[in-house]
XYZ file of C-alpha atoms in Angstrom:
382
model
C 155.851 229.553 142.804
C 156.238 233.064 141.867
C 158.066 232.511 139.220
C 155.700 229.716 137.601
C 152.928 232.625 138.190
C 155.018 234.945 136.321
C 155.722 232.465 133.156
C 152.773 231.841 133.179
C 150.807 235.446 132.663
C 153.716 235.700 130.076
C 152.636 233.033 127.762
C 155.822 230.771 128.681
C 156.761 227.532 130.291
C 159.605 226.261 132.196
C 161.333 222.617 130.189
C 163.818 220.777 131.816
C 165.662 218.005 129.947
C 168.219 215.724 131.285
C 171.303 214.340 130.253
C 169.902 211.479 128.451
C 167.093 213.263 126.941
C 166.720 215.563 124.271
C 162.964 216.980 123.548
C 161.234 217.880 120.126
C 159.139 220.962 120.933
C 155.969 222.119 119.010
C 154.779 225.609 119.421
C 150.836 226.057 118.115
C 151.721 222.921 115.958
C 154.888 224.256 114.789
C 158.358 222.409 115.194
C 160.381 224.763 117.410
C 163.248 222.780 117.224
C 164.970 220.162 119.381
C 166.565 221.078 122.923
C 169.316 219.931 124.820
C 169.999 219.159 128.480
C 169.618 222.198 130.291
C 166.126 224.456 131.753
C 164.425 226.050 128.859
C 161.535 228.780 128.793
C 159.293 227.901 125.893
C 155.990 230.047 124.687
C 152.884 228.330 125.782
C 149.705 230.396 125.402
C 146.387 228.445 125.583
C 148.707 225.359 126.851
C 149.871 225.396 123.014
C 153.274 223.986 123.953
C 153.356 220.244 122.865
C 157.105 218.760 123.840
C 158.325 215.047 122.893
C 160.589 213.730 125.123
C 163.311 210.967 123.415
C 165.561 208.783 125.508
C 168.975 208.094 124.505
C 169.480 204.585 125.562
C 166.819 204.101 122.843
C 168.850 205.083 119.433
C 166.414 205.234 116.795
C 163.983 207.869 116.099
C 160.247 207.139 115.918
C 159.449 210.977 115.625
C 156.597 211.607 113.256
C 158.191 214.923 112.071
C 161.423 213.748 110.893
C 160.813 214.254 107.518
C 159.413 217.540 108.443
C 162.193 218.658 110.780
C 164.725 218.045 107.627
C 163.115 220.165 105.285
C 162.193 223.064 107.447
C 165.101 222.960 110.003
C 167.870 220.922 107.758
C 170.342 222.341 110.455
C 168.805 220.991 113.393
C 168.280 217.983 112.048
C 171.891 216.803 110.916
C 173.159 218.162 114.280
C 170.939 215.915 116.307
C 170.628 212.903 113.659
C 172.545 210.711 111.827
C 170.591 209.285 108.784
C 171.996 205.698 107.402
C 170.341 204.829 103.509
C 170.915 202.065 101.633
C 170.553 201.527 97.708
C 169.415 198.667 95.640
C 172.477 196.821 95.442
C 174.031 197.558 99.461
C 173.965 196.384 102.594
C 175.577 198.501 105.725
C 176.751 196.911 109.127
C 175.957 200.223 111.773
C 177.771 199.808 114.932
C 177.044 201.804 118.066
C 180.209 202.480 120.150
C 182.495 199.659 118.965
C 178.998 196.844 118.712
C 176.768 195.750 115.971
C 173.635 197.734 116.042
C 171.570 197.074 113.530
C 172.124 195.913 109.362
C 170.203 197.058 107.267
C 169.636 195.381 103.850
C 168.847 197.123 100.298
C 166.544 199.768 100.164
C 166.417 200.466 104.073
C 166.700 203.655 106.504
C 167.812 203.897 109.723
C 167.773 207.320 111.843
C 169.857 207.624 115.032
C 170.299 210.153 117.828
C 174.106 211.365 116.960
C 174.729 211.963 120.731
C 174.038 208.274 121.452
C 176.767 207.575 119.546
C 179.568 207.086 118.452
C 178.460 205.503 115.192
C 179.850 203.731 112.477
C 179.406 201.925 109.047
C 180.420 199.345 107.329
C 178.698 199.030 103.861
C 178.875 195.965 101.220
C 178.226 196.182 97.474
C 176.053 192.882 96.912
C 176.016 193.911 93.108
C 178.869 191.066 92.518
C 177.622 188.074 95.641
C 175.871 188.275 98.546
C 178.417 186.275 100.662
C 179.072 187.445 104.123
C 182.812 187.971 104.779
C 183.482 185.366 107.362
C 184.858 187.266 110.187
C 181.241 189.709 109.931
C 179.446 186.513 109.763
C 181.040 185.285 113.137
C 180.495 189.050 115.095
C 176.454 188.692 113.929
C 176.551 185.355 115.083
C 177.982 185.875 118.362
C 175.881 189.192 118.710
C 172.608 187.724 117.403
C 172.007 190.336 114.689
C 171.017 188.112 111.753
C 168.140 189.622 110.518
C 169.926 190.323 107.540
C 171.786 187.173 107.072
C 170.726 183.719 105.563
C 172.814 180.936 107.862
C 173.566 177.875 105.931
C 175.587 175.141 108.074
C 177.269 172.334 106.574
C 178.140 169.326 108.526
C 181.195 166.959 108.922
C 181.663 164.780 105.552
C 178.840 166.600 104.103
C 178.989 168.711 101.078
C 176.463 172.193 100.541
C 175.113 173.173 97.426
C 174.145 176.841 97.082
C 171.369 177.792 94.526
C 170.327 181.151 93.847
C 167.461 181.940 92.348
C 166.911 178.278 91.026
C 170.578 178.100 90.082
C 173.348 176.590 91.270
C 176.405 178.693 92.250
C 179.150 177.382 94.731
C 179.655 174.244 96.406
C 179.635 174.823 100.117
C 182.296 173.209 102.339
C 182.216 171.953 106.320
C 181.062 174.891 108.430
C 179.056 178.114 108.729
C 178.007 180.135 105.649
C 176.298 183.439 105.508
C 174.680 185.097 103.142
C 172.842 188.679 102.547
C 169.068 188.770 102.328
C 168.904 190.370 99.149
C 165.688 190.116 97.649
C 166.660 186.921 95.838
C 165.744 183.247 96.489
C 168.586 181.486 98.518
C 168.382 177.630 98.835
C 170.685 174.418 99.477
C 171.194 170.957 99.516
C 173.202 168.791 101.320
C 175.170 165.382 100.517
C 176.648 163.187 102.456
C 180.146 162.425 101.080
C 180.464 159.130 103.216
C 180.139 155.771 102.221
C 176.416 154.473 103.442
C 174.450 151.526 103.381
C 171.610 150.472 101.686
C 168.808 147.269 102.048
C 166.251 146.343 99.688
C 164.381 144.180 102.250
C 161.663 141.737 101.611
C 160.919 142.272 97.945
C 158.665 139.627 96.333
C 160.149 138.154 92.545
C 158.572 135.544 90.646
C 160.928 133.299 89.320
C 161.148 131.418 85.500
C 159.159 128.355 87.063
C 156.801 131.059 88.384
C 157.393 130.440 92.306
C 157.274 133.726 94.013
C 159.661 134.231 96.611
C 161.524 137.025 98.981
C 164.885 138.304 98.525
C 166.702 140.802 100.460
C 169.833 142.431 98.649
C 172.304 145.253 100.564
C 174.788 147.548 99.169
C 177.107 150.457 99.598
C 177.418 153.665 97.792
C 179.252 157.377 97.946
C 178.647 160.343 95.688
C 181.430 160.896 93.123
C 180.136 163.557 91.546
C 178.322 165.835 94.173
C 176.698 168.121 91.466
C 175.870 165.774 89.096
C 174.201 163.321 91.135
C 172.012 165.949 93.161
C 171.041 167.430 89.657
C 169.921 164.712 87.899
C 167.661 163.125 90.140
C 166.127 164.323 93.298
C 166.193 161.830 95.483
C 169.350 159.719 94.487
C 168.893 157.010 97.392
C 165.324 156.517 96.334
C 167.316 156.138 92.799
C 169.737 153.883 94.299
C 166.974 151.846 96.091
C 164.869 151.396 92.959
C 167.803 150.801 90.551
C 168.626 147.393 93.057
C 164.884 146.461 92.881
C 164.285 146.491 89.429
C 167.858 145.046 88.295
C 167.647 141.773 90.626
C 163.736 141.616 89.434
C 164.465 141.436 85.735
C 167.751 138.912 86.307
C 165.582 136.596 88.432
C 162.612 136.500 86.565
C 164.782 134.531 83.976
C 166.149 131.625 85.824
C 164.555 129.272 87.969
C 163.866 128.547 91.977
C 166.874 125.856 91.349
C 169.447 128.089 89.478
C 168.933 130.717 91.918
C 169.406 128.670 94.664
C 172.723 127.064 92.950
C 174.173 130.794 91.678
C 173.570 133.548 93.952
C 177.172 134.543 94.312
C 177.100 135.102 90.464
C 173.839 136.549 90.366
C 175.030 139.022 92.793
C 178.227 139.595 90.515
C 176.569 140.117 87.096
C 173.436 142.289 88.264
C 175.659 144.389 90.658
C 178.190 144.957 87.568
C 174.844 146.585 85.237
C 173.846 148.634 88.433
C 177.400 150.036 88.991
C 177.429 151.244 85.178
C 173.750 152.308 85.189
C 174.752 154.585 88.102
C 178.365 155.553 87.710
C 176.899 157.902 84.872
C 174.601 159.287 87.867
C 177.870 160.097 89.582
C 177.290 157.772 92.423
C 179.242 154.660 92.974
C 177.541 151.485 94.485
C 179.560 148.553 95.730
C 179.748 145.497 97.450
C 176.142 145.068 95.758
C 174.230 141.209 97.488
C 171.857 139.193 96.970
C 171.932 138.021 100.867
C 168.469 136.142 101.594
C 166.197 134.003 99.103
C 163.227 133.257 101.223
C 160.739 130.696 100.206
C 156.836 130.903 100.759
C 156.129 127.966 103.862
C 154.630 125.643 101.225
C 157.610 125.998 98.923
C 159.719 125.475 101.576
C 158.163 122.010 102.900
C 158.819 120.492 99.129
C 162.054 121.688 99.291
C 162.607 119.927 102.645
C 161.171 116.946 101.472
C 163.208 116.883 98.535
C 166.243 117.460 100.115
C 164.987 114.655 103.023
C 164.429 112.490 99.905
C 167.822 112.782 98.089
C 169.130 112.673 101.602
C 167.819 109.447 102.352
C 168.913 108.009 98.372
C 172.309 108.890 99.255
C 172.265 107.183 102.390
C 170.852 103.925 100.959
C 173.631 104.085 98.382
C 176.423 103.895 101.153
C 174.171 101.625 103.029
C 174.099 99.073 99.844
C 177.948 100.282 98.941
C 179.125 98.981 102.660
C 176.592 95.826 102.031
C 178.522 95.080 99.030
C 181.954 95.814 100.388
C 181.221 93.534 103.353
C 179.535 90.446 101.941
C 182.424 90.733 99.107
C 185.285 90.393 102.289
C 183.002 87.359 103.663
C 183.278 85.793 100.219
C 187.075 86.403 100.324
C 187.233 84.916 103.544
C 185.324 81.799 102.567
C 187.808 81.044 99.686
C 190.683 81.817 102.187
C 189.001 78.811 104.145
C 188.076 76.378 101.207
C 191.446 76.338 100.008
C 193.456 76.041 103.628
C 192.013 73.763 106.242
C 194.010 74.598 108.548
C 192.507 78.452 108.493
C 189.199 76.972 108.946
C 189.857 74.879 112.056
C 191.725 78.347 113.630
C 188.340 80.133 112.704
C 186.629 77.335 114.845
C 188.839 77.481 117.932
C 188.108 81.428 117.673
C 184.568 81.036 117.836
C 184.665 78.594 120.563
C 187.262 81.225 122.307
C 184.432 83.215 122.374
C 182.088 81.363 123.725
C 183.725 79.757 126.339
C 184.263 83.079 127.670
C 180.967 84.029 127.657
C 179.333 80.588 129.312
C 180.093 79.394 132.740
C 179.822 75.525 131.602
C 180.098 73.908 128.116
C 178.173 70.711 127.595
C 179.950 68.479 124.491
C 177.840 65.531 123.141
C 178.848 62.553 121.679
C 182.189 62.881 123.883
C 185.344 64.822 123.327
C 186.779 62.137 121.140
C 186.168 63.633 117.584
C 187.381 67.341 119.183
C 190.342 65.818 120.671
C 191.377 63.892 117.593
C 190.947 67.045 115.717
C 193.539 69.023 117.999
C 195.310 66.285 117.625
C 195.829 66.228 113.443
C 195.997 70.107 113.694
C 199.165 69.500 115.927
C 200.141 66.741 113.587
C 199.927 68.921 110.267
């Protein structure tokens, strides 16, 4: 208590700082400098002592009088702080004590208590690419310090490509890219380097003999030429999709309901063949191009039924008539057989009454059995 009387009739004042402090002191608005861990007496008339206290588990300095500190105490100020700069054309990886800090890109500042340390740099000239070397790019990633960093990912079977500043520079392969943020515009696409699918479902063509109907056509393409095909158009399935739609459109609207009908394995062949040339020069390649459904309006579809009930029914009268013929020629056959040999006649008439003796329980003969009997009896004889 004494003491604190005492200090205070001199004008002073009794600063403690701990270990993992340091304190920026102002006397009368005046930087006195910055103090250490220890007990410190420092002039305070009229309470003009004014003391900032920094932590050290909190790197960075926010002081106001940095710049101030630097060009009145440079000595001070390079004991106690470490000053990272970068220039137009760099970017610097700071680590604190063996882990990323902080990255700063071009044009930045970063300020750090020394004794919060140890520090250290690693600084990239972007002058020549902006790529991040890939073993950085996986300790930001696992660290989650991309502030810095543009992350481009590129798929299985997929392809990236990597424009800067509207132009394209590198194809990108499978996997994680980085790249600095250097005041530039970074963009990419992606392709798909598989073979896909494709329908054109439910598109209405009118035919020659104007009948409209519905087709639905499939096909399968791939990208040949990555670059290419993502340059020249920029949508290149909407391409694809369109190419189909017009190509079977123009074929069909030259032939009739009946041709297609007859020929859509050809039709399929010949259009497809145009399409694959039209958009080879695209760089994609389209196969196993189909015309799969033709589908008829419901009026259509009833002539057509009736017509093929019609020709249906013609053909079958034509076997009908054909096995009339074939029969009633046999019967005449037969009856020659029988004109010429009596003998085959009589047989013919024992036959019949064969079968209907089997069929009756009694058989009533008029005018007796004489004439039958005789009969037998000459058929022996001969």
């Amino acid at each position: 208590m004494m003491n604190r009387y005492l200090n205070y009739l001199m004008g002073r004042k009794r600063v403690l700082v701990n270990e993992n402090e340091r304190v920026l002191a102002l006397y009368k608005g005046e930087i006195l400098g910055i103090f250490e861990p220890g007990e410190h007496l420092l002039p305070n008339r009229h309470d003009s002592l004014d003391i900032q206290r920094h932590n050290l588990n909190h790197p960075a300095v926010t002081s106001d009088y940095e710049k101030i500190l630097f060009a009145k105490l440079p000595e001070v100020a390079e004991k106690h702080w470490m000053t990272f700069q970068t220039g137009a054309d760099d970017v610097t990886i700071i680590e604190r004590d063996g882990t990323v800090f902080r990255v700063l890109g071009p044009n930045q500042k970063l300020v750090v208590w020394q004794d919060s340390g140890p520090w250290a740099e690693t600084r990239f000239d972007i002058a020549n690419g902006s790529k991040v070397p890939a073993k950085w790019l996986l300790r930001l990633f696992r660290e989650q310090k991309l502030d810095q960093v543009i992350l481009l990912n590129v798929p299985n079977n997929q392809v990236g490509l990597l424009y800067i500043d509207g132009e394209l520079v590198e194809q990108l392969q499978t996997g994680r890219h980085g790249f600095w943020r250097d005041g530039r515009s970074v963009d990419f696409k992606l392709a798909d380097l598989q073979r896909n699918p494709i329908d054109v479902s439910g598109q209405e063509m009118l035919t020659k003999d104007r009948v409209t109907i519905r087709v639905n056509i499939s096909a399968d393409y791939c990208l040949i030429d990555v670059v290419k095909a993502v340059s020249t158009v920029s949508d290149f399935k909407d391409t694809i999709y369109r190419a189909l739609q017009y190509a079977f459109r123009r074929d069909i609207g030259t032939m009739t309901l009946d041709q297609i009908l007859e020929a859509k394995t050809s039709i399929s062949s010949d259009t497809g063949e145009a399409i694959r040339k039209e958009l080879a020069e695209l760089g994609i390649e389209v196969s196993n191009i189909e015309l799969k459904d033709v589908i008829l309006p419901g009026e259509m579809r009833e002539i057509l039924n009736q017509v093929v009930a019609a020709e249906k029914e013609a053909q079958a009268n034509v076997i009908r008539r054909r096995e009339e013929t074939n029969a009633t020629r046999s019967l005449l056959n037969t009856a020659k057989v029988m004109a010429e040999n009596p003998v085959m006649l009589r047989l013919k008439e024992l036959e019949a009454l064969e079968h209907i003796a089997d069929k009756v329980q009694m058989l009533t003969v008029h005018n007796g059995t004489n004439g039958l009997m005789n009969d037998l009896v000459k058929l022996r004889a001969d």
